[in-house]
């Protein structure tokens, strides 16, 4: 059955959050991201926001998880799409890795603050388990 037959329109079919709902992503630590050579994959990272810079079309977050620091860009169309995550907040980020001219870029599709700190431990254990199997 096509998405149109299921009652979803073409615009809903392409929405990033609906893509994430049906996609699988690999939990990783930032040091594992540094060693990863492939691009165009979805990953999940958990870390603390060190700083953020808000631009007109995107926000830049520097995230650290104890193994390294990365720069993640979160695109937003309007001011309403901006998320309000302050520095020193633990977050879960779903990001896609892009390799352009041998430089790795990380574009976030979803960023949310972590309320339960057990999620940090679970993520690290899940990243280790996924890496070894």
PDB file of C-alpha atoms in Angstrom:
ATOM      1  CA  UNK A   1       0.000   0.000   0.000  1.00  0.00           C
ATOM      2  CA  UNK A   2       1.457   3.393  -0.954  1.00  0.00           C
ATOM      3  CA  UNK A   3       1.560   6.338   1.464  1.00  0.00           C
ATOM      4  CA  UNK A   4      -1.188   8.053  -0.532  1.00  0.00           C
ATOM      5  CA  UNK A   5      -3.423   4.983  -0.163  1.00  0.00           C
ATOM      6  CA  UNK A   6      -2.750   5.006   3.590  1.00  0.00           C
ATOM      7  CA  UNK A   7      -4.035   8.562   3.832  1.00  0.00           C
ATOM      8  CA  UNK A   8      -0.676  10.300   4.059  1.00  0.00           C
ATOM      9  CA  UNK A   9       0.056  13.017   1.565  1.00  0.00           C
ATOM     10  CA  UNK A  10       3.366  13.472  -0.272  1.00  0.00           C
ATOM     11  CA  UNK A  11       4.431  16.270   2.110  1.00  0.00           C
ATOM     12  CA  UNK A  12       3.999  13.984   5.130  1.00  0.00           C
ATOM     13  CA  UNK A  13       5.934  11.253   3.365  1.00  0.00           C
ATOM     14  CA  UNK A  14       9.041  13.441   3.184  1.00  0.00           C
ATOM     15  CA  UNK A  15       8.868  15.029   6.653  1.00  0.00           C
ATOM     16  CA  UNK A  16      12.147  14.319   8.539  1.00  0.00           C
ATOM     17  CA  UNK A  17      10.457  13.149  11.728  1.00  0.00           C
ATOM     18  CA  UNK A  18       8.344  10.623   9.806  1.00  0.00           C
ATOM     19  CA  UNK A  19      11.498   9.402   8.091  1.00  0.00           C
ATOM     20  CA  UNK A  20      13.098   8.947  11.516  1.00  0.00           C
ATOM     21  CA  UNK A  21      10.053   7.078  12.783  1.00  0.00           C
ATOM     22  CA  UNK A  22      10.631   4.342  10.195  1.00  0.00           C
ATOM     23  CA  UNK A  23      14.427   4.489  10.001  1.00  0.00           C
ATOM     24  CA  UNK A  24      16.980   2.721  12.124  1.00  0.00           C
ATOM     25  CA  UNK A  25      19.915   4.533  13.598  1.00  0.00           C
ATOM     26  CA  UNK A  26      23.062   3.297  15.245  1.00  0.00           C
ATOM     27  CA  UNK A  27      23.967   4.445  18.764  1.00  0.00           C
ATOM     28  CA  UNK A  28      27.550   5.710  18.895  1.00  0.00           C
ATOM     29  CA  UNK A  29      29.947   7.614  21.071  1.00  0.00           C
ATOM     30  CA  UNK A  30      31.714  10.638  19.619  1.00  0.00           C
ATOM     31  CA  UNK A  31      35.052   8.802  19.513  1.00  0.00           C
ATOM     32  CA  UNK A  32      33.364   6.099  17.419  1.00  0.00           C
ATOM     33  CA  UNK A  33      32.084   8.824  15.065  1.00  0.00           C
ATOM     34  CA  UNK A  34      35.666  10.066  14.601  1.00  0.00           C
ATOM     35  CA  UNK A  35      36.779   6.598  13.517  1.00  0.00           C
ATOM     36  CA  UNK A  36      33.786   5.999  11.239  1.00  0.00           C
ATOM     37  CA  UNK A  37      34.660   6.493   7.559  1.00  0.00           C
ATOM     38  CA  UNK A  38      31.296   5.968   5.911  1.00  0.00           C
ATOM     39  CA  UNK A  39      28.779   8.719   5.371  1.00  0.00           C
ATOM     40  CA  UNK A  40      25.064   9.164   4.938  1.00  0.00           C
ATOM     41  CA  UNK A  41      24.071   7.069   7.960  1.00  0.00           C
ATOM     42  CA  UNK A  42      21.826   7.920  10.885  1.00  0.00           C
ATOM     43  CA  UNK A  43      23.371   7.823  14.344  1.00  0.00           C
ATOM     44  CA  UNK A  44      22.272   8.586  17.861  1.00  0.00           C
ATOM     45  CA  UNK A  45      24.569  10.344  20.305  1.00  0.00           C
ATOM     46  CA  UNK A  46      24.076  11.465  23.889  1.00  0.00           C
ATOM     47  CA  UNK A  47      26.123  14.230  25.435  1.00  0.00           C
ATOM     48  CA  UNK A  48      26.155  17.594  27.120  1.00  0.00           C
ATOM     49  CA  UNK A  49      25.804  20.842  25.173  1.00  0.00           C
ATOM     50  CA  UNK A  50      28.954  22.917  25.679  1.00  0.00           C
ATOM     51  CA  UNK A  51      27.808  25.913  23.625  1.00  0.00           C
ATOM     52  CA  UNK A  52      25.357  26.921  20.950  1.00  0.00           C
ATOM     53  CA  UNK A  53      25.199  29.537  18.237  1.00  0.00           C
ATOM     54  CA  UNK A  54      21.847  30.456  16.698  1.00  0.00           C
ATOM     55  CA  UNK A  55      21.888  31.646  13.090  1.00  0.00           C
ATOM     56  CA  UNK A  56      18.996  32.598  10.834  1.00  0.00           C
ATOM     57  CA  UNK A  57      18.552  29.179   9.198  1.00  0.00           C
ATOM     58  CA  UNK A  58      20.369  26.837  11.562  1.00  0.00           C
ATOM     59  CA  UNK A  59      21.794  26.429  15.039  1.00  0.00           C
ATOM     60  CA  UNK A  60      25.229  25.057  15.850  1.00  0.00           C
ATOM     61  CA  UNK A  61      25.637  22.923  18.968  1.00  0.00           C
ATOM     62  CA  UNK A  62      28.962  21.745  20.373  1.00  0.00           C
ATOM     63  CA  UNK A  63      28.313  18.458  22.142  1.00  0.00           C
ATOM     64  CA  UNK A  64      30.671  16.478  24.381  1.00  0.00           C
ATOM     65  CA  UNK A  65      30.118  12.957  25.723  1.00  0.00           C
ATOM     66  CA  UNK A  66      33.343  12.224  27.598  1.00  0.00           C
ATOM     67  CA  UNK A  67      35.025  10.683  24.546  1.00  0.00           C
ATOM     68  CA  UNK A  68      35.191  13.752  22.292  1.00  0.00           C
ATOM     69  CA  UNK A  69      33.514  16.918  21.041  1.00  0.00           C
ATOM     70  CA  UNK A  70      31.577  17.432  17.796  1.00  0.00           C
ATOM     71  CA  UNK A  71      29.819  20.273  16.065  1.00  0.00           C
ATOM     72  CA  UNK A  72      26.219  19.475  15.137  1.00  0.00           C
ATOM     73  CA  UNK A  73      24.061  21.676  12.917  1.00  0.00           C
ATOM     74  CA  UNK A  74      20.318  21.725  13.420  1.00  0.00           C
ATOM     75  CA  UNK A  75      18.396  23.301  10.536  1.00  0.00           C
ATOM     76  CA  UNK A  76      15.243  25.315  11.197  1.00  0.00           C
ATOM     77  CA  UNK A  77      13.027  27.194   8.788  1.00  0.00           C
ATOM     78  CA  UNK A  78      11.486  29.719  11.149  1.00  0.00           C
ATOM     79  CA  UNK A  79      11.970  31.029  14.666  1.00  0.00           C
ATOM     80  CA  UNK A  80       9.193  28.681  15.812  1.00  0.00           C
ATOM     81  CA  UNK A  81      11.272  25.690  14.643  1.00  0.00           C
ATOM     82  CA  UNK A  82      14.189  26.674  16.882  1.00  0.00           C
ATOM     83  CA  UNK A  83      14.660  24.569  19.979  1.00  0.00           C
ATOM     84  CA  UNK A  84      15.599  26.135  23.274  1.00  0.00           C
ATOM     85  CA  UNK A  85      18.343  23.946  24.708  1.00  0.00           C
ATOM     86  CA  UNK A  86      20.782  25.785  26.907  1.00  0.00           C
ATOM     87  CA  UNK A  87      24.463  24.910  27.497  1.00  0.00           C
ATOM     88  CA  UNK A  88      25.183  22.346  30.247  1.00  0.00           C
ATOM     89  CA  UNK A  89      22.079  20.346  29.276  1.00  0.00           C
ATOM     90  CA  UNK A  90      22.307  16.650  28.434  1.00  0.00           C
ATOM     91  CA  UNK A  91      20.725  15.881  25.062  1.00  0.00           C
ATOM     92  CA  UNK A  92      19.997  13.010  22.710  1.00  0.00           C
ATOM     93  CA  UNK A  93      20.747  13.867  19.096  1.00  0.00           C
ATOM     94  CA  UNK A  94      19.715  11.926  16.003  1.00  0.00           C
ATOM     95  CA  UNK A  95      22.141  13.009  13.311  1.00  0.00           C
ATOM     96  CA  UNK A  96      23.165  12.093   9.798  1.00  0.00           C
ATOM     97  CA  UNK A  97      26.866  11.906   8.927  1.00  0.00           C
ATOM     98  CA  UNK A  98      27.991  13.527   5.685  1.00  0.00           C
ATOM     99  CA  UNK A  99      31.489  13.312   4.236  1.00  0.00           C
ATOM    100  CA  UNK A 100      32.354  16.255   1.991  1.00  0.00           C
ATOM    101  CA  UNK A 101      35.942  16.829   0.778  1.00  0.00           C
ATOM    102  CA  UNK A 102      37.192  14.402   3.442  1.00  0.00           C
ATOM    103  CA  UNK A 103      35.545  16.450   6.211  1.00  0.00           C
ATOM    104  CA  UNK A 104      32.778  14.968   8.312  1.00  0.00           C
ATOM    105  CA  UNK A 105      29.628  17.024   8.867  1.00  0.00           C
ATOM    106  CA  UNK A 106      26.851  16.190  11.310  1.00  0.00           C
ATOM    107  CA  UNK A 107      23.324  17.416  10.610  1.00  0.00           C
ATOM    108  CA  UNK A 108      20.796  16.873  13.393  1.00  0.00           C
ATOM    109  CA  UNK A 109      17.220  15.864  12.633  1.00  0.00           C
ATOM    110  CA  UNK A 110      16.129  15.639  16.232  1.00  0.00           C
ATOM    111  CA  UNK A 111      17.518  17.110  19.450  1.00  0.00           C
ATOM    112  CA  UNK A 112      15.847  16.743  22.811  1.00  0.00           C
ATOM    113  CA  UNK A 113      16.843  17.295  26.407  1.00  0.00           C
ATOM    114  CA  UNK A 114      17.330  14.223  28.597  1.00  0.00           C
ATOM    115  CA  UNK A 115      15.164  14.093  31.716  1.00  0.00           C
ATOM    116  CA  UNK A 116      16.206  10.680  33.066  1.00  0.00           C
ATOM    117  CA  UNK A 117      19.964  10.298  33.549  1.00  0.00           C
ATOM    118  CA  UNK A 118      19.640   6.504  33.204  1.00  0.00           C
ATOM    119  CA  UNK A 119      19.275   7.221  29.484  1.00  0.00           C
ATOM    120  CA  UNK A 120      22.939   8.309  29.376  1.00  0.00           C
ATOM    121  CA  UNK A 121      24.115   5.007  30.853  1.00  0.00           C
ATOM    122  CA  UNK A 122      21.766   3.040  28.601  1.00  0.00           C
ATOM    123  CA  UNK A 123      23.065   4.847  25.521  1.00  0.00           C
ATOM    124  CA  UNK A 124      26.713   4.147  26.383  1.00  0.00           C
ATOM    125  CA  UNK A 125      25.997   0.464  27.029  1.00  0.00           C
ATOM    126  CA  UNK A 126      23.962   0.247  23.825  1.00  0.00           C
ATOM    127  CA  UNK A 127      26.791   1.885  21.827  1.00  0.00           C
ATOM    128  CA  UNK A 128      29.314  -0.618  23.202  1.00  0.00           C
ATOM    129  CA  UNK A 129      26.977  -3.562  22.540  1.00  0.00           C
ATOM    130  CA  UNK A 130      26.261  -2.423  18.972  1.00  0.00           C
ATOM    131  CA  UNK A 131      29.952  -1.846  18.293  1.00  0.00           C
ATOM    132  CA  UNK A 132      30.967  -5.334  19.467  1.00  0.00           C
ATOM    133  CA  UNK A 133      28.226  -7.261  17.669  1.00  0.00           C
TER     134      UNK A 133
END
